[in-house]
Amino acid sequence: MVQKPQSQFKHTSVKANTRCVGLNRNSDRGMPYETIYGASMIRFIPLLIVFCTALAACSPAPAPVHLGPDGKPLPKLYRISPSDAGRIEYNVLDSVNALRYAAGRNSLTLNAQLNAAAATHSRDMSIQNRPWHFGSDGSSPIDRVRRVGYQNHLVGELISETYETELETLGAWAEDPVTRTVLMSREATEMGFAWHQESNGKIWWTMVLGAPANYTDVR
């Protein structure tokens, strides 16, 4: 798989019930001014050198630059800490709703059950080392939302294997016609969003959208 944290992106979606899954010489002493000035500079330069050397010795060493095989600096890894969870969830929710508002769609709310289903699948994709919509036990997106007690309608599931941030990932979903279809569903009212990050920095993102039980697929 990926051996360095370059900007890579694998994403897909599944829709429920479908397969889309800067010279002066004058001088009062008869000496050209520039000679006096020059002598002053000759005395000053060694002092300046000593000062700069001492200053350099006190300065911290620059951070090492890690280069990839192509000789270019590697991008800094995006690390997620446990304290980031709430911030990430609501950043994504607000961003999704901004996109939906611009497209004339209703806003979504976070649903704890859909969050749980998304978290389960993100961990499972990491175990399988594969970005797809089936669990290691053969479960489908519908199976996973039912297991966490979600009784409303599953609209769709978006997934990604990447080193990118949540908003970069959302941006990619919004640009791709297939994943955008799920993201902009007219009937979706609820959203679940979760992730699993490996020690090498790779992140497995999952978003699940749901709708009322009387859902009608109108896009």
Coordinates of C-alpha atoms in Angstrom, one line a residue:
M1 CA 0.0 0.0 0.0
V2 CA 1.1 3.6 0.5
Q3 CA 4.7 3.9 1.8
K4 CA 4.8 7.7 2.3
P5 CA 2.3 10.3 3.3
Q6 CA 1.8 11.9 -0.1
S7 CA -1.4 13.4 -1.1
Q8 CA -3.3 10.3 -2.1
F9 CA -7.0 9.7 -2.2
K10 CA -9.3 6.8 -2.7
H11 CA -12.9 7.3 -2.2
T12 CA -16.2 5.9 -3.1
S13 CA -19.8 5.7 -2.2
V14 CA -22.8 3.5 -2.1
K15 CA -26.4 4.4 -2.4
A16 CA -28.9 2.4 -0.6
N17 CA -30.8 -0.1 -2.8
T18 CA -28.5 0.4 -5.8
R19 CA -25.2 -1.0 -7.0
C20 CA -23.5 2.4 -7.0
V21 CA -22.6 1.4 -4.1
G22 CA 20.1 50.7 -1.0
L23 CA 32.5 60.3 -1.4
N24 CA 32.7 62.5 0.4
R25 CA 36.5 63.3 0.4
N26 CA 36.2 66.5 2.5
S27 CA 38.0 66.3 5.8
D28 CA 38.9 68.8 8.6
R29 CA 42.1 66.7 9.2
G30 CA 43.2 66.4 5.7
M31 CA 42.3 62.8 5.6
P32 CA 39.8 61.6 3.1
Y33 CA 36.6 60.8 4.8
E34 CA 36.3 57.4 3.2
T35 CA 39.7 56.4 4.8
I36 CA 38.4 57.3 8.2
Y37 CA 35.2 55.5 7.5
G38 CA 37.1 52.6 6.1
A39 CA 39.3 52.3 9.2
S40 CA 36.2 52.3 11.4
M41 CA 34.7 49.6 9.3
I42 CA 37.8 47.5 9.5
R43 CA 37.6 47.6 13.3
F44 CA 33.9 47.1 13.3
I45 CA 33.7 44.1 11.0
P46 CA 35.5 41.6 13.3
L47 CA 33.2 42.6 16.2
L48 CA 30.3 42.1 13.9
I49 CA 31.5 38.6 12.9
V50 CA 32.0 37.7 16.6
F51 CA 28.5 38.9 17.4
C52 CA 26.9 37.0 14.5
T53 CA 28.8 33.9 15.4
A54 CA 27.6 34.0 19.0
L55 CA 24.1 34.7 17.9
A56 CA 24.1 31.7 15.5
A57 CA 25.4 29.5 18.3
C58 CA 22.4 30.5 20.4
S59 CA 19.8 29.9 17.6
P60 CA 18.0 26.6 17.6
A61 CA 19.0 24.2 14.8
P62 CA 16.5 24.2 11.9
A63 CA 14.0 21.3 11.8
P64 CA 15.2 18.5 9.5
V65 CA 13.4 18.4 6.1
H66 CA 12.3 14.9 5.1
L67 CA 12.4 14.2 1.4
G68 CA 10.6 11.7 -0.6
P69 CA 12.1 9.5 -3.4
D70 CA 11.4 12.4 -5.9
G71 CA 13.6 14.8 -3.8
K72 CA 10.6 16.9 -2.8
P73 CA 9.7 17.6 0.9
L74 CA 7.2 15.2 2.3
P75 CA 3.9 16.8 3.5
K76 CA 3.4 17.0 7.2
L77 CA 1.1 14.3 8.5
Y78 CA -2.3 15.2 9.7
R79 CA -2.6 13.7 13.2
I80 CA -5.9 13.3 15.0
S81 CA -6.0 13.2 18.8
P82 CA -9.0 12.0 20.9
S83 CA -9.7 15.6 21.9
D84 CA -10.3 16.4 18.2
A85 CA -13.4 14.2 17.9
G86 CA -16.1 16.8 18.6
R87 CA -14.4 19.5 16.6
I88 CA -14.0 17.3 13.6
E89 CA -17.6 16.0 13.7
Y90 CA -19.1 19.5 13.8
N91 CA -16.6 20.9 11.3
V92 CA -17.8 18.3 8.8
L93 CA -21.5 18.8 9.7
D94 CA -21.3 22.6 9.3
S95 CA -19.4 22.2 6.0
V96 CA -21.8 19.6 4.6
N97 CA -24.8 21.8 5.5
A98 CA -23.1 24.8 3.8
L99 CA -22.7 22.7 0.7
R100 CA -26.3 21.5 0.9
Y101 CA -27.7 25.0 1.6
A102 CA -25.9 26.3 -1.5
A103 CA -27.5 23.6 -3.5
G104 CA -31.0 24.2 -2.1
R105 CA -31.0 21.2 0.2
N106 CA -32.2 20.8 3.8
S107 CA -29.6 20.7 6.6
L108 CA -28.6 17.5 8.3
T109 CA -28.2 16.7 12.0
L110 CA -25.7 14.3 13.6
N111 CA -27.1 10.9 14.7
A112 CA -25.3 8.9 17.3
Q113 CA -26.3 5.5 15.9
L114 CA -25.1 6.5 12.4
N115 CA -21.8 7.7 14.0
A116 CA -21.4 4.3 15.6
A117 CA -22.0 2.5 12.3
A118 CA -19.5 4.7 10.6
A119 CA -16.9 4.1 13.3
T120 CA -17.3 0.4 13.0
H121 CA -16.8 0.4 9.3
S122 CA -13.7 2.7 9.4
R123 CA -12.0 0.4 11.8
D124 CA -13.0 -2.6 9.7
M125 CA -11.6 -1.1 6.5
S126 CA -8.3 -0.6 8.2
I127 CA -8.3 -4.3 9.3
Q128 CA -9.1 -5.3 5.7
N129 CA -6.7 -2.7 4.3
R130 CA -9.3 -2.1 1.7
P131 CA -11.6 0.9 1.0
W132 CA -14.9 -0.8 0.2
H133 CA -18.5 -1.1 1.5
F134 CA -18.5 -4.6 2.9
G135 CA -17.4 -5.6 6.4
S136 CA -14.9 -8.3 7.1
D137 CA -17.9 -10.4 8.1
G138 CA -19.7 -9.7 4.8
S139 CA -21.9 -7.1 6.3
S140 CA -23.4 -4.4 4.1
P141 CA -24.0 -0.7 5.0
I142 CA -27.7 -1.6 5.8
D143 CA -26.6 -4.4 8.1
R144 CA -24.3 -2.1 10.0
V145 CA -27.0 0.6 10.7
R146 CA -29.5 -2.1 11.7
R147 CA -27.0 -3.6 14.2
V148 CA -26.7 -0.2 16.0
G149 CA -30.4 0.1 16.2
Y150 CA -31.0 2.6 13.5
Q151 CA -34.6 2.1 12.3
N152 CA -34.9 4.8 9.7
H153 CA -33.9 4.6 6.1
L154 CA -30.2 4.3 4.9
V155 CA -29.6 6.9 2.2
G156 CA -26.0 6.0 1.5
E157 CA -22.4 5.6 2.7
L158 CA -19.3 7.5 1.7
I159 CA -15.8 6.1 2.4
S160 CA -12.2 7.2 1.9
E161 CA -8.7 5.8 2.4
T162 CA -6.3 8.9 2.6
Y163 CA -3.8 11.0 4.5
E164 CA -5.9 14.1 3.9
T165 CA -7.9 16.1 6.4
E166 CA -11.7 15.7 6.9
L167 CA -12.4 18.9 4.9
E168 CA -10.1 17.9 2.1
T169 CA -11.9 14.5 2.0
L170 CA -15.3 16.2 2.0
G171 CA -14.1 18.4 -0.8
A172 CA -13.2 15.4 -2.9
W173 CA -16.6 13.8 -2.2
A174 CA -18.3 17.0 -3.3
E175 CA -16.4 17.1 -6.5
D176 CA -17.0 13.5 -7.6
P177 CA -20.3 13.1 -9.4
V178 CA -21.1 9.7 -7.8
T179 CA -20.3 10.6 -4.2
R180 CA -21.9 14.0 -4.6
T181 CA -25.2 12.4 -5.4
V182 CA -25.3 10.7 -2.0
L183 CA -24.0 13.9 -0.2
M184 CA -26.7 16.0 -1.8
S185 CA -29.6 13.6 -1.4
R186 CA -32.9 15.6 -1.1
E187 CA -34.3 13.2 1.4
A188 CA -31.4 12.8 3.8
T189 CA -32.0 14.4 7.3
E190 CA -29.3 12.7 9.5
M191 CA -25.6 12.0 9.2
G192 CA -23.0 9.9 10.9
F193 CA -19.3 10.6 10.5
A194 CA -16.3 8.7 11.9
W195 CA -12.7 7.7 11.2
H196 CA -9.9 5.4 12.1
Q197 CA -6.3 6.6 11.9
E198 CA -3.4 4.1 11.7
S199 CA 0.0 4.7 13.3
N200 CA 1.5 5.7 9.9
G201 CA -1.0 8.5 9.6
K202 CA -3.4 6.9 7.1
I203 CA -7.0 7.7 7.8
W204 CA -10.1 5.7 6.9
W205 CA -13.1 8.0 6.8
T206 CA -16.8 6.9 6.7
M207 CA -19.9 9.0 6.4
V208 CA -23.4 7.5 6.6
L209 CA -26.6 9.4 5.6
G210 CA -30.1 8.5 6.8
A211 CA -33.6 9.6 6.2
P212 CA -37.1 9.1 7.7
A213 CA -38.6 5.7 7.4
N214 CA -41.0 6.9 4.8
Y215 CA -38.0 7.8 2.6
T216 CA -38.5 8.3 -1.1
D217 CA -35.4 8.3 -3.4
V218 CA -35.8 11.7 -5.1
R219 CA -32.5 13.3 -6.3

